[in-house]
Coordinates of C-alpha atoms (C1' of nucleotides) in Angstrom, one line a residue:
Chain X
M917 CA 78.6 126.5 131.3
K918 CA 76.7 123.3 130.4
I919 CA 75.2 124.3 127.0
K920 CA 73.5 121.0 126.4
A921 CA 71.6 121.2 129.7
L922 CA 70.5 124.7 129.0
L923 CA 69.3 124.0 125.5
G924 CA 67.6 120.9 126.8
E925 CA 65.7 122.7 129.3
R926 CA 64.5 125.3 126.8
I927 CA 63.4 122.6 124.3
Q928 CA 61.5 120.7 127.0
A929 CA 59.7 123.9 127.9
A930 CA 58.7 124.3 124.3
F931 CA 57.6 120.7 124.2
Q932 CA 55.3 121.3 127.1
E933 CA 53.9 124.5 125.6
V934 CA 52.7 122.6 122.5
G935 CA 51.5 119.6 124.5
L936 CA 54.2 117.2 123.5
S937 CA 55.8 114.6 125.8
G938 CA 59.2 113.0 125.3
E939 CA 62.8 113.7 125.3
S940 CA 64.4 116.4 123.3
L941 CA 67.2 114.0 122.1
L942 CA 69.7 116.9 121.8
Q943 CA 73.0 116.1 120.3
H944 CA 75.8 117.8 118.5
A945 CA 75.0 118.5 114.9
S946 CA 76.2 115.5 112.8
R947 CA 77.3 117.8 109.9
P948 CA 78.6 121.3 110.1
E949 CA 75.9 122.6 107.7
F950 CA 73.2 121.7 110.3
G951 CA 74.6 124.2 112.8
D952 CA 75.9 123.4 116.3
Y953 CA 73.2 121.2 117.8
Q954 CA 70.3 119.2 116.6
A955 CA 67.3 118.0 118.6
N956 CA 65.8 114.7 117.3
G957 CA 63.0 114.1 119.7
V958 CA 60.1 115.7 117.8
M959 CA 59.7 112.9 115.3
A960 CA 59.3 110.2 118.0
A961 CA 57.1 112.4 120.1
A962 CA 54.9 113.5 117.2
K963 CA 54.6 109.8 116.1
R964 CA 53.3 108.8 119.6
A965 CA 50.9 111.7 119.7
G966 CA 49.7 110.9 116.1
R967 CA 50.7 114.3 114.9
N968 CA 52.4 115.3 111.7
P969 CA 56.1 115.5 112.7
R970 CA 57.0 118.4 110.4
E971 CA 54.2 120.6 111.5
T972 CA 54.9 119.7 115.2
A973 CA 58.5 120.8 114.7
Q974 CA 57.2 124.0 113.4
A975 CA 55.1 124.5 116.5
V976 CA 58.0 123.6 118.8
V977 CA 60.3 126.1 117.0
A978 CA 57.6 128.8 117.3
A979 CA 57.4 128.2 121.1
L980 CA 61.2 127.8 121.6
D981 CA 62.8 130.8 123.4
L982 CA 66.5 130.9 122.6
D983 CA 67.0 134.6 122.6
G984 CA 70.5 135.5 123.1
I985 CA 71.6 131.9 122.7
A986 CA 70.9 130.8 119.2
K987 CA 71.0 132.9 116.1
A988 CA 69.2 130.4 113.9
V989 CA 66.8 127.5 114.6
D990 CA 65.8 125.5 111.4
I991 CA 63.7 122.6 110.6
A992 CA 65.2 119.9 108.3
G993 CA 64.0 116.7 106.9
P994 CA 61.1 114.9 108.6
G995 CA 61.4 117.0 111.8
F996 CA 65.0 117.6 112.8
I997 CA 65.4 120.9 114.7
N998 CA 68.9 122.4 113.9
I999 CA 70.3 125.0 116.2
T1000 CA 73.1 127.5 115.4
L1001 CA 74.5 129.3 118.5
D1002 CA 74.9 133.0 118.6
E1003 CA 78.5 134.1 118.5
G1004 CA 77.9 136.6 121.2
F1005 CA 76.6 133.7 123.3
L1006 CA 79.7 131.6 122.6
A1007 CA 81.9 134.6 123.6
E1008 CA 80.3 134.8 127.1
I1009 CA 81.3 131.3 128.0
E1010 CA 84.1 130.9 130.4
P1011 CA 85.5 127.6 129.1
L1012 CA 87.4 126.6 132.2
A1013 CA 84.5 127.4 134.7
V1014 CA 83.4 123.8 135.1
Q1015 CA 82.6 123.4 138.8
T1016 CA 79.5 121.5 139.5
A1017 CA 76.7 122.9 141.6
T1018 CA 76.0 119.5 143.2
P1019 CA 79.2 118.0 144.5
Q1020 CA 79.3 114.4 145.5
T1021 CA 81.7 112.2 147.4
V1022 CA 83.2 109.7 144.9
V1023 CA 85.4 106.8 145.9
V1024 CA 87.6 105.7 143.0
D1025 CA 89.2 102.4 143.4
Y1026 CA 92.1 101.9 141.0
S1027 CA 95.5 100.4 140.4
G1028 CA 95.4 97.8 143.1
P1029 CA 98.7 96.1 142.4
N1030 CA 99.8 92.7 144.2
L1031 CA 102.5 93.7 146.5
A1032 CA 103.9 90.2 146.3
K1033 CA 105.2 90.9 142.8
E1034 CA 106.5 93.7 140.7
M1035 CA 104.1 95.9 138.7
H1036 CA 103.6 94.8 135.2
V1037 CA 101.7 96.0 132.1
G1038 CA 98.5 94.4 133.4
H1039 CA 98.3 97.1 136.1
L1040 CA 98.7 100.0 133.6
R1041 CA 95.1 100.4 132.4
S1042 CA 93.5 100.4 135.8
T1043 CA 96.2 102.8 137.0
I1044 CA 96.0 105.5 134.3
I1045 CA 92.4 105.2 133.5
G1046 CA 91.3 105.5 137.1
D1047 CA 93.7 108.2 137.7
C1048 CA 92.3 110.3 134.9
I1049 CA 88.7 109.9 136.0
A1050 CA 89.7 110.8 139.6
R1051 CA 91.3 113.9 138.2
V1052 CA 88.2 114.8 136.0
L1053 CA 85.8 114.3 139.0
E1054 CA 88.1 116.5 141.2
R1055 CA 88.1 119.1 138.5
L1056 CA 84.4 119.2 138.4
G1057 CA 84.4 120.0 142.1
H1058 CA 83.5 116.6 143.6
R1059 CA 85.1 115.3 146.7
V1060 CA 87.2 112.4 145.4
I1061 CA 88.7 109.8 147.6
R1062 CA 91.2 107.6 146.0
Q1063 CA 91.4 104.0 147.2
N1064 CA 94.3 101.9 146.1
H1065 CA 93.1 98.4 147.1
V1066 CA 96.5 96.8 147.2
G1067 CA 97.0 93.1 147.5
D1068 CA 99.1 92.9 150.6
W1069 CA 97.6 89.8 152.3
G1070 CA 97.3 86.2 151.5
T1071 CA 99.1 82.9 151.5
Q1072 CA 101.9 83.9 149.0
F1073 CA 103.3 86.1 151.7
G1074 CA 104.1 83.1 153.8
M1075 CA 106.5 81.9 151.2
L1076 CA 108.0 85.3 150.6
L1077 CA 108.5 86.1 154.3
T1078 CA 110.1 82.6 154.9
Y1079 CA 112.5 83.1 152.1
M1080 CA 113.3 86.6 153.3
Q1081 CA 114.0 85.2 156.7
D1082 CA 116.2 82.3 155.2
K1083 CA 118.2 84.7 153.2
A1084 CA 118.4 87.5 155.8
A1085 CA 117.2 89.6 152.9
D1086 CA 117.4 93.4 153.1
S1087 CA 116.0 96.1 150.8
N1088 CA 118.8 95.5 148.4
S1089 CA 118.0 91.9 147.8
L1090 CA 114.4 93.0 147.2
A1091 CA 115.4 95.5 144.6
D1092 CA 114.4 93.0 141.9
L1093 CA 111.1 91.9 143.5
E1094 CA 110.1 89.7 140.5
A1095 CA 113.4 87.7 140.8
F1096 CA 112.9 87.4 144.5
Y1097 CA 109.4 86.0 144.0
R1098 CA 110.6 83.6 141.3
L1099 CA 113.4 82.3 143.7
A1100 CA 111.1 81.9 146.6
K1101 CA 108.5 80.1 144.4
A1102 CA 111.2 77.7 143.1
R1103 CA 112.3 77.0 146.6
F1104 CA 108.6 76.5 147.7
D1105 CA 108.0 74.0 144.8
D1106 CA 110.9 71.7 145.5
D1107 CA 111.5 71.9 149.2
E1108 CA 109.0 70.2 151.6
D1109 CA 110.4 71.7 154.7
F1110 CA 110.3 75.1 153.2
Q1111 CA 106.7 74.5 152.3
R1112 CA 105.9 73.5 155.9
R1113 CA 107.6 76.6 157.3
S1114 CA 105.8 78.8 154.9
R1115 CA 102.5 77.7 155.8
Q1116 CA 103.4 78.1 159.4
T1117 CA 104.4 81.7 158.6
V1118 CA 100.9 82.2 157.1
V1119 CA 99.4 81.0 160.3
D1120 CA 101.7 83.2 162.4
L1121 CA 100.8 86.1 160.3
Q1122 CA 97.1 85.6 160.5
S1123 CA 97.2 85.0 164.3
G1124 CA 99.0 88.2 164.7
S1125 CA 102.6 87.1 165.7
P1126 CA 104.7 90.2 166.2
T1127 CA 107.7 88.8 164.6
A1128 CA 105.7 87.7 161.5
L1129 CA 103.9 91.0 161.3
E1130 CA 107.1 93.0 161.7
Q1131 CA 108.7 91.0 158.8
W1132 CA 105.6 91.4 156.6
A1133 CA 105.4 95.2 157.3
R1134 CA 109.0 95.4 156.2
F1135 CA 108.3 93.6 153.1
I1136 CA 105.3 95.6 152.2
A1137 CA 107.1 98.9 152.8
I1138 CA 109.8 97.8 150.3
S1139 CA 107.3 96.7 147.7
A1140 CA 105.1 99.7 148.1
S1141 CA 108.0 102.0 147.6
H1142 CA 108.7 100.2 144.2
C1143 CA 105.1 101.0 143.4
Q1144 CA 105.5 104.6 144.4
Q1145 CA 108.6 105.1 142.2
L1146 CA 106.4 103.9 139.3
Y1147 CA 103.5 106.1 140.3
D1148 CA 105.8 109.1 140.4
R1149 CA 107.4 108.3 137.1
L1150 CA 104.0 107.9 135.5
G1151 CA 102.7 111.0 137.1
I1152 CA 100.0 109.1 139.1
D1153 CA 98.2 110.9 141.8
L1154 CA 98.5 108.0 144.2
G1155 CA 100.4 108.1 147.5
P1156 CA 100.8 106.1 150.8
D1157 CA 97.7 107.8 152.1
D1158 CA 95.6 106.4 149.3
A1159 CA 96.6 102.8 149.9
R1160 CA 94.1 100.7 151.9
G1161 CA 95.1 97.1 151.3
E1162 CA 93.3 93.9 151.7
S1163 CA 95.1 93.6 155.1
S1164 CA 93.5 96.6 156.5
F1165 CA 90.0 95.0 156.3
N1166 CA 91.2 91.9 158.2
D1167 CA 89.4 92.8 161.3
D1168 CA 86.1 93.6 159.6
L1169 CA 85.8 90.3 157.8
A1170 CA 84.1 88.4 160.7
P1171 CA 81.8 91.4 161.5
T1172 CA 81.0 91.6 157.8
V1173 CA 79.9 87.9 157.7
N1174 CA 78.0 88.3 161.0
A1175 CA 76.1 91.2 159.5
L1176 CA 75.2 89.1 156.5
T1177 CA 74.0 86.3 158.8
Q1178 CA 71.8 88.7 160.8
R1179 CA 70.2 89.7 157.6
G1180 CA 69.4 86.0 157.1
L1181 CA 71.3 85.9 153.9
I1182 CA 73.7 83.1 154.7
E1183 CA 73.2 79.5 153.9
L1184 CA 75.7 76.7 154.6
S1185 CA 76.8 74.6 151.6
D1186 CA 79.3 71.9 152.0
G1187 CA 80.4 73.6 155.1
A1188 CA 81.1 77.0 153.4
K1189 CA 79.0 80.2 154.2
C1190 CA 77.2 81.2 151.0
I1191 CA 74.7 83.7 149.8
F1192 CA 72.5 82.6 147.0
L1193 CA 70.8 85.2 144.9
D1194 CA 68.0 84.6 142.4
D1195 CA 69.7 86.3 139.4
F1196 CA 72.8 84.1 139.4
K1197 CA 72.9 80.6 138.0
N1198 CA 75.8 78.2 137.6
K1199 CA 76.5 75.9 134.6
D1200 CA 73.8 73.5 135.6
N1201 CA 71.2 76.3 136.0
E1202 CA 71.4 75.9 139.8
P1203 CA 71.7 78.8 142.1
L1204 CA 75.3 80.3 142.1
P1205 CA 76.7 81.0 145.5
V1206 CA 78.8 84.0 146.6
I1207 CA 81.0 82.2 149.1
V1208 CA 82.0 84.6 152.0
Q1209 CA 83.6 82.0 154.3
K1210 CA 85.3 78.8 153.3
S1211 CA 84.5 75.5 155.1
D1212 CA 87.9 75.9 156.9
G1213 CA 86.9 79.2 158.2
G1214 CA 89.0 81.3 155.9
Y1215 CA 87.7 84.4 154.1
L1216 CA 87.8 85.1 150.4
Y1217 CA 88.0 88.2 148.2
A1218 CA 84.3 88.6 148.1
T1219 CA 84.3 89.1 151.8
T1220 CA 87.2 91.6 151.6
D1221 CA 85.3 93.6 148.9
L1222 CA 82.2 93.7 150.9
A1223 CA 84.0 94.8 154.0
A1224 CA 85.8 97.5 151.9
L1225 CA 82.4 98.6 150.6
R1226 CA 81.1 98.9 154.2
Y1227 CA 83.9 101.1 154.9
R1228 CA 83.6 103.2 151.8
I1229 CA 79.9 103.8 152.5
G1230 CA 79.9 103.9 156.3
D1231 CA 83.1 105.7 157.0
L1232 CA 84.0 107.6 153.9
R1233 CA 80.3 108.4 153.1
A1234 CA 80.4 107.8 149.5
D1235 CA 77.7 108.7 147.1
R1236 CA 79.4 106.9 144.3
V1237 CA 81.8 104.0 144.3
L1238 CA 83.7 103.4 141.1
Y1239 CA 85.8 100.3 140.4
F1240 CA 88.4 100.5 137.7
V1241 CA 88.9 96.7 137.4
D1242 CA 89.6 94.2 134.7
A1243 CA 86.4 93.2 132.6
R1244 CA 86.9 89.6 133.6
Q1245 CA 85.7 90.4 137.0
A1246 CA 82.3 91.6 135.8
L1247 CA 80.4 88.7 137.4
H1248 CA 82.2 89.1 140.7
F1249 CA 81.1 92.8 140.9
K1250 CA 77.7 92.1 139.9
Q1251 CA 77.5 89.6 142.8
I1252 CA 79.1 91.9 145.2
F1253 CA 76.8 94.7 144.4
A1254 CA 73.7 92.5 144.6
V1255 CA 74.7 91.3 148.0
A1256 CA 75.5 94.7 149.1
R1257 CA 72.0 95.9 148.1
A1258 CA 70.3 92.8 149.7
A1259 CA 72.3 93.2 152.9
G1260 CA 71.6 96.9 153.2
I1261 CA 75.2 97.8 153.0
A1262 CA 74.4 100.0 150.0
S1263 CA 71.1 101.8 149.7
Q1264 CA 69.5 102.3 146.3
E1265 CA 70.7 105.9 146.1
I1266 CA 74.3 104.9 146.3
V1267 CA 75.9 104.4 142.8
L1268 CA 78.1 101.3 142.6
A1269 CA 79.8 101.0 139.2
H1270 CA 82.3 98.5 137.8
M1271 CA 84.2 100.5 135.1
P1272 CA 85.6 97.5 133.2
F1273 CA 88.4 97.6 130.7
G1274 CA 89.9 95.1 128.2
T1275 CA 93.2 93.7 127.8
M1276 CA 96.4 95.1 126.3
L1277 CA 97.5 93.0 123.3
G1278 CA 100.5 92.9 121.3
K1279 CA 100.8 93.5 117.6
D1280 CA 100.0 89.9 117.1
N1281 CA 96.7 90.4 118.7
K1282 CA 97.6 88.2 121.7
P1283 CA 98.2 89.4 125.2
F1284 CA 101.1 91.7 125.4
K1285 CA 104.1 89.7 126.6
T1286 CA 107.9 89.3 126.1
R1287 CA 109.1 86.7 123.6
Q1288 CA 109.8 84.4 126.5
G1289 CA 106.0 84.7 127.4
D1290 CA 106.5 86.8 130.5
L1291 CA 104.4 89.7 131.4
I1292 CA 106.4 92.9 130.7
K1293 CA 107.5 94.8 133.7
L1294 CA 106.1 98.4 133.8
A1295 CA 109.5 99.7 134.7
D1296 CA 110.9 98.2 131.5
L1297 CA 108.1 99.4 129.4
L1298 CA 108.6 103.1 130.6
D1299 CA 112.3 102.7 130.0
E1300 CA 111.7 101.7 126.4
A1301 CA 109.1 104.4 125.9
V1302 CA 111.6 107.2 127.0
E1303 CA 114.3 105.6 125.0
R1304 CA 112.2 105.5 121.8
A1305 CA 111.0 109.0 122.4
S1306 CA 114.4 110.4 122.6
L1307 CA 115.4 108.6 119.4
V1308 CA 112.3 110.1 117.7
L1309 CA 113.5 113.5 118.9
S1310 CA 116.9 113.1 117.6
E1311 CA 115.5 112.0 114.2
K1312 CA 113.3 115.0 114.1
E1313 CA 116.3 117.1 114.7
V1314 CA 114.6 119.0 117.5
Q1315 CA 117.7 121.3 117.6
V1316 CA 116.7 122.7 114.2
K1317 CA 113.5 123.9 115.5
N1318 CA 114.6 125.0 118.9
P1319 CA 118.4 125.4 118.7
D1320 CA 118.8 126.5 122.4
I1321 CA 117.3 123.3 123.8
D1322 CA 120.1 121.7 125.6
D1323 CA 120.7 118.1 126.6
S1324 CA 119.0 118.2 129.9
E1325 CA 115.9 119.9 128.5
A1326 CA 115.9 117.3 125.6
A1327 CA 116.1 114.5 128.1
A1328 CA 113.1 116.0 130.0
L1329 CA 111.2 116.3 126.8
A1330 CA 111.8 112.6 125.9
D1331 CA 110.4 111.8 129.3
M1332 CA 107.3 113.8 128.9
I1333 CA 106.7 112.6 125.4
G1334 CA 107.6 108.9 125.9
I1335 CA 105.5 108.5 129.2
G1336 CA 102.7 110.6 127.7
A1337 CA 102.6 108.6 124.6
V1338 CA 102.1 105.3 126.5
K1339 CA 99.4 106.8 128.6
Y1340 CA 97.6 108.4 125.8
A1341 CA 97.7 105.3 123.6
D1342 CA 95.7 103.6 126.4
L1343 CA 93.4 106.4 127.4
S1344 CA 92.5 107.2 123.8
K1345 CA 90.9 103.9 123.1
N1346 CA 87.5 102.8 124.2
R1347 CA 88.0 101.6 127.7
T1348 CA 85.9 98.4 127.4
S1349 CA 87.6 96.8 124.4
D1350 CA 90.9 95.2 124.2
Y1351 CA 93.6 97.3 122.4
V1352 CA 96.7 96.8 120.4
F1353 CA 99.9 98.2 121.9
D1354 CA 102.0 99.7 119.0
W1355 CA 105.1 101.8 119.6
D1356 CA 105.2 103.4 116.2
Q1357 CA 101.6 104.5 116.3
M1358 CA 101.8 106.1 119.8
L1359 CA 105.0 107.9 119.3
S1360 CA 103.9 109.2 116.0
F1361 CA 103.3 113.1 115.9
E1362 CA 100.5 112.3 113.3
G1363 CA 97.0 111.5 114.3
N1364 CA 95.3 111.1 117.6
T1365 CA 98.5 111.0 119.8
A1366 CA 99.9 112.5 122.8
P1367 CA 102.9 114.1 120.9
Y1368 CA 100.5 115.6 118.5
L1369 CA 98.6 117.4 121.2
Q1370 CA 101.8 118.4 123.0
Y1371 CA 103.1 119.9 119.8
A1372 CA 99.9 121.7 119.1
H1373 CA 100.1 123.2 122.5
S1374 CA 103.7 124.2 122.2
R1375 CA 103.0 125.9 118.8
I1376 CA 100.4 128.1 120.4
R1377 CA 102.8 128.9 123.3
S1378 CA 105.5 129.9 120.8
L1379 CA 103.2 132.4 119.3
F1380 CA 103.0 134.3 122.6
T1381 CA 106.8 134.0 123.1
R1382 CA 107.5 135.2 119.6
G1383 CA 105.0 138.0 119.8
E1384 CA 106.2 138.9 123.3
I1385 CA 102.6 138.9 124.4
N1386 CA 101.4 138.1 128.0
P1387 CA 98.1 136.3 127.6
N1388 CA 96.9 137.9 130.8
D1389 CA 97.0 141.3 129.2
L1390 CA 94.5 140.2 126.6
P1391 CA 90.6 140.6 127.1
A1392 CA 89.2 137.4 128.5
R1393 CA 86.6 137.0 125.8
T1394 CA 86.0 137.6 122.2
V1395 CA 83.2 137.2 119.6
P1396 CA 84.5 135.0 116.8
V1397 CA 84.1 136.4 113.3
D1398 CA 85.7 134.3 110.6
D1399 CA 84.8 130.7 109.9
P1400 CA 87.7 128.9 111.5
E1401 CA 87.5 131.2 114.6
R1402 CA 83.8 130.3 114.9
R1403 CA 84.5 126.7 114.6
L1404 CA 87.2 126.8 117.2
A1405 CA 85.1 128.9 119.6
A1406 CA 82.3 126.4 119.4
A1407 CA 84.6 123.6 120.5
I1408 CA 86.0 125.8 123.3
A1409 CA 82.6 126.5 124.6
N1410 CA 81.9 122.7 124.8
Y1411 CA 84.6 121.8 127.2
H1412 CA 82.4 121.8 130.3
D1413 CA 79.8 119.5 128.7
L1414 CA 82.5 117.1 127.7
L1415 CA 84.1 116.9 131.1
E1416 CA 80.7 116.4 132.7
Q1417 CA 80.1 113.5 130.3
V1418 CA 83.5 112.0 131.0
G1419 CA 83.0 112.3 134.9
Q1420 CA 79.7 110.6 134.4
E1421 CA 80.6 107.7 132.1
G1422 CA 84.2 107.2 132.8
Y1423 CA 85.4 107.1 129.3
P1424 CA 88.7 109.0 128.9
H1425 CA 88.8 108.4 125.2
H1426 CA 86.0 111.0 124.9
L1427 CA 88.3 113.6 126.5
C1428 CA 91.1 112.5 124.0
G1429 CA 88.8 112.8 121.0
Y1430 CA 87.7 116.2 122.1
L1431 CA 91.3 117.5 122.6
Y1432 CA 92.3 116.0 119.2
D1433 CA 89.4 117.8 117.5
L1434 CA 90.1 121.1 119.3
A1435 CA 93.7 120.9 118.3
G1436 CA 92.7 120.1 114.8
R1437 CA 90.4 123.2 114.8
F1438 CA 93.2 125.3 116.1
T1439 CA 95.7 124.2 113.5
Q1440 CA 93.1 124.9 110.7
L1441 CA 92.8 128.5 112.0
Y1442 CA 96.6 128.7 112.3
E1443 CA 97.0 127.5 108.7
H1444 CA 94.3 129.6 107.1
C1445 CA 94.5 132.9 109.0
P1446 CA 97.4 134.9 110.0
I1447 CA 97.5 135.6 113.8
L1448 CA 100.5 137.8 114.9
N1449 CA 100.5 139.5 111.4
A1450 CA 96.7 140.1 111.2
D1451 CA 95.2 143.6 111.7
Q1452 CA 94.8 144.8 115.3
E1453 CA 91.2 143.5 115.8
A1454 CA 91.7 140.1 114.2
R1455 CA 95.0 139.7 115.9
T1456 CA 93.5 140.3 119.3
R1457 CA 90.5 138.0 118.5
R1458 CA 92.7 135.1 117.4
L1459 CA 95.2 135.5 120.2
I1460 CA 92.3 135.2 122.7
L1461 CA 91.1 132.1 121.0
S1462 CA 94.6 130.8 120.9
H1463 CA 95.1 131.4 124.5
Q1464 CA 91.8 129.7 125.4
T1465 CA 92.8 126.7 123.2
A1466 CA 96.2 126.4 124.9
S1467 CA 94.5 126.6 128.3
I1468 CA 92.1 123.9 127.5
L1469 CA 94.8 121.7 126.0
A1470 CA 97.0 122.0 129.0
D1471 CA 94.1 121.5 131.3
G1472 CA 92.8 118.5 129.4
L1473 CA 96.2 116.8 129.1
T1474 CA 96.8 117.5 132.9
L1475 CA 93.5 115.7 133.5
L1476 CA 94.7 112.8 131.4
G1477 CA 97.8 112.7 133.6
I1478 CA 100.1 113.9 130.7
R1479 CA 102.6 116.6 131.1
V1480 CA 102.7 119.7 128.8
P1481 CA 106.0 121.0 127.5
D1482 CA 106.2 124.7 126.9
R1483 CA 108.2 124.1 123.7
M1484 CA 109.5 121.2 121.7
Chain U
rG1332 C1' 76.2 73.5 128.7
rC1333 C1' 74.9 78.6 130.7
rG1334 C1' 76.3 83.8 131.0
rC1335 C1' 79.0 88.5 129.6
rC1336 C1' 81.9 91.1 125.9
rC1337 C1' 83.5 91.9 120.9
rG1338 C1' 83.3 91.6 115.1
rU1339 C1' 83.3 98.9 111.4
rA1340 C1' 88.3 100.9 105.1
rG1341 C1' 94.6 96.9 103.9
rC1342 C1' 96.1 98.3 109.4
rU1343 C1' 94.9 101.0 114.3
rC1344 C1' 90.6 103.2 116.2
rA1345 C1' 85.9 106.7 116.2
rA1346 C1' 80.6 107.2 115.7
rC1347 C1' 78.1 111.7 121.8
rU1348 C1' 73.9 105.2 123.5
rG1349 C1' 68.0 104.8 117.6
rG1350 C1' 69.0 110.1 113.6
rA1351 C1' 70.3 113.0 108.1
rU1352 C1' 75.6 111.2 103.2
rA1353 C1' 79.4 105.6 108.9
rG1354 C1' 84.3 109.5 110.2
rA1355 C1' 89.8 110.1 111.7
rG1356 C1' 95.1 108.7 111.6
rC1357 C1' 98.6 105.2 109.2
rA1358 C1' 99.6 103.1 104.4
rU1359 C1' 98.7 104.6 98.8
rC1360 C1' 98.3 108.8 95.3
rG1361 C1' 98.2 114.4 94.2
rG1362 C1' 98.9 119.4 95.9
rC1363 C1' 100.9 123.7 99.6
rC1364 C1' 107.1 126.3 103.0
rU1365 C1' 110.6 134.5 100.6
rU1366 C1' 105.0 135.7 106.8
rC1367 C1' 103.5 133.1 113.1
rU1368 C1' 107.1 125.5 114.5
rA1369 C1' 105.8 121.4 107.3
rA1370 C1' 106.4 117.2 114.1
rG1371 C1' 101.8 120.9 109.9
rC1372 C1' 97.7 121.9 106.2
rC1373 C1' 94.5 120.9 101.7
rG1374 C1' 92.5 117.2 98.5
rA1375 C1' 91.8 111.9 96.1
rG1376 C1' 90.8 106.8 96.2
rG1377 C1' 89.5 103.0 99.7
rG1378 C1' 82.9 100.3 103.3
rU1379 C1' 77.0 95.1 101.6
rU1380 C1' 79.5 97.8 109.5
rG1381 C1' 80.7 89.0 110.1
rA1382 C1' 75.9 86.7 107.7
rA1383 C1' 70.5 86.4 107.3
rG1384 C1' 65.9 87.8 109.0
rG1385 C1' 62.8 91.2 112.2
rU1386 C1' 61.2 95.8 115.0
rU1387 C1' 60.0 101.5 112.7
rC1388 C1' 59.3 107.3 109.9
rG1389 C1' 64.9 106.0 110.6
rA1390 C1' 69.4 100.4 112.6
rG1391 C1' 76.7 100.0 113.0
rU1392 C1' 73.6 100.8 117.5
rC1393 C1' 67.5 97.2 119.7
rC1394 C1' 65.4 91.7 118.9
rU1395 C1' 66.0 86.5 116.9
rU1396 C1' 69.1 82.8 114.6
rC1397 C1' 73.7 81.5 112.7
rC1398 C1' 79.3 82.1 111.8
rG1399 C1' 83.9 83.6 114.1
rG1400 C1' 86.9 85.5 118.3
rG1401 C1' 87.7 86.7 123.8
rC1402 C1' 86.4 85.9 128.8
rG1403 C1' 83.8 84.1 133.1
rC1404 C1' 81.0 80.2 135.7
rG1405 C1' 81.6 76.7 144.6
rC1406 C1' 85.3 77.4 148.7
rC1407 C1' 92.5 81.4 144.2
rA1408 C1' 92.5 86.9 143.9

RNA sequence: GCGCCCGUAGCUCAACUGGAUAGAGCAUCGGCCUUCUAAGCCGAGGGUUGAAGGUUCGAGUCCUUCCGGGCGCGCCA
C-alpha cells in the first residue's frame, strides 16, 4: 500500500474543504518525536492566501479525515502537521504487495559494452545500476524490456578481423580479448599493408561480404560469451536475447536520415547532414549541429541512437526509455531527445530519460586504474573481491559461529559476500556523483554495506532455525506494541512507497539506505527485546515482524542483484 | 570562451528535491556477552555545509558573484 499517496489525498481533500490551494508537501517526519509523517504545505499555502498559518493548520486538521489511519494529528511550530499512524493500520499493510495499478512498458538501456575489448571497471556502474532499476520496475509490475546496446560495429573490427585472419585465430587465442586487441592494434600501428587490408575489411563488412560477415559473427559470438560469463558471475539479468547491438540498426540508418529529411530538419554543412536546434550553441555561440551523416556518407552514433529510439518506441511500444549511461554523454542525450521530439519520433507523452552516473575513483581520488595506468578488467576485480571476502571470512573465524559450514559452503559464501560487496558499494552511493572505490570499506561488516545486510538477514533466519519455527505457520500480520516493534513496523509498512520512488527516480542508493535503516531497526529490537524467550504473545508478535523484515531484506537485496545467504 | 556536474565532520557517504536541532559508518574515547550470531548494541566528542551577498515565515538545497575540482563543446563512440 502506498501510504504517502493515501495521506496526500486525504490532506488535499482537507485543503479543498477549507479553501486552501497548494501541495500538502508530505514527507517522513524529520524526527521521531514528530510522529511518522509531516505535512509542510500549510505554511506556504496560508501565506499565499494571506491567512494565519497556525489557524489555517487548525482548520485543515479539523477537516482532515484519517479515521483508522492515524492515531494522532498534531500541529507544531508555525504550522507543521505531524501525523502518527495507528498501529492497527500499520498491521493491515502487506509489505510485499507492491504491484502497480498502472503498468507501463519501460525500455531500460544498460551495460552496453564494446565487444572489441574486454569488459573493464568502466562498465560496472551502468551494468549494475541499470540491472537494479530494471528489477525494481519489474517488481512493481511494469513490462520491462532490457536493451543491451553493445558496441559490435565500427572501424576497429576491421583491424581485429584482419588480425584474426592472419593468425588463423580460434576461440582459444581470443580467450584473452584484451591482449588480442593490443596485439592487433600494435600491428595496425606499424604495418602499412596491414592497415590497408584492415580498411578493406571494414569496407567488405559494411558492404555485406559473406566472408567478412561470417568472421565478424564468429568474433562477436566469442566476445559476447566473455560478457555473458561476467554477467552470470555478477548475477546480472542480461542474456543473448537482450542484446541489440549497433549492428542491428545498420539497415535503419538511411531510413532514419530520410525521415529527418522529410521533416525538413536536415541542413548541409561542409557536406555533412546536420540538424540545428535552437537550444544548442557551440563555443562561439553559433548553432551546434547534431551530425547524422558524415560528408563521406558514413553514419554516426547519433544516427544509431535515433534509429534505436525509433525501434524502441515504434516496435517495442515503450512508454518510458531509460538510458543508464555515463554522465559525460549528457549533452549527446539532450540533443538526441530534442531531435526525437522535433522529428516526431517520440511524442510528448513518452518519457525519455538519461540516468547519468559518475566515475569510479581510486583512493587517490583519480579514476580507478592499475599502477601501470591501465583500466582494471572486470574479471580481475571480481577475482580479487572473492579472494578478499574469503580472507575476511577466515579472519572472522566463521567456523566458530557456524561449525558445520564446510569448505564448499564457505567458498560459496565468499562469492556471495565478495561480489555483493562490490555491487553494493556502487549501488549505495548517489548515482550522479563520482565515488571512491575502497576494498576495506565495502567488505566491512560495519556500516552501510552488503555484508552487514546479509548478516542481519542470516541472524533472523537463524532465529527460525533455532526455534524450529516455520514462518508460514505464523499469522501474517500483527499489531506492534513495544516501541522497537513499532519503529520496525513503520519501516516495514514503507517498503512500497520506497520502491515506487526508486522505480520513478532511478536511484538505487535510496533502496540501500532503506534496507540499512530497516536492518538497524531490527537489530535494535533484537538487542533490546527477547524474541524466542518472550512470553507467548510478544514472541509471536516479534517473530512476525522478524519474518517480515527478513522477507523485505531478501527481496530488497535481490532487487539490488545481491545474493542472500541463509546463514553465515 | 560557452555549457553541465560537484564542493557537507579527519576519511567515506546521507539529508526523501525549500522545512523544525544537518545525520550514519570508519577513525578516537567510554560502556554492554551465565538467554536468541558481540560480524552486534548503547553513549561521548567532532560542522561557519568552499566564500560573500540575495530571495522568504524558513536555505546544505533556489538566484548572483567569486574560489577550487571534474567533464563536455562539427563529421570517434
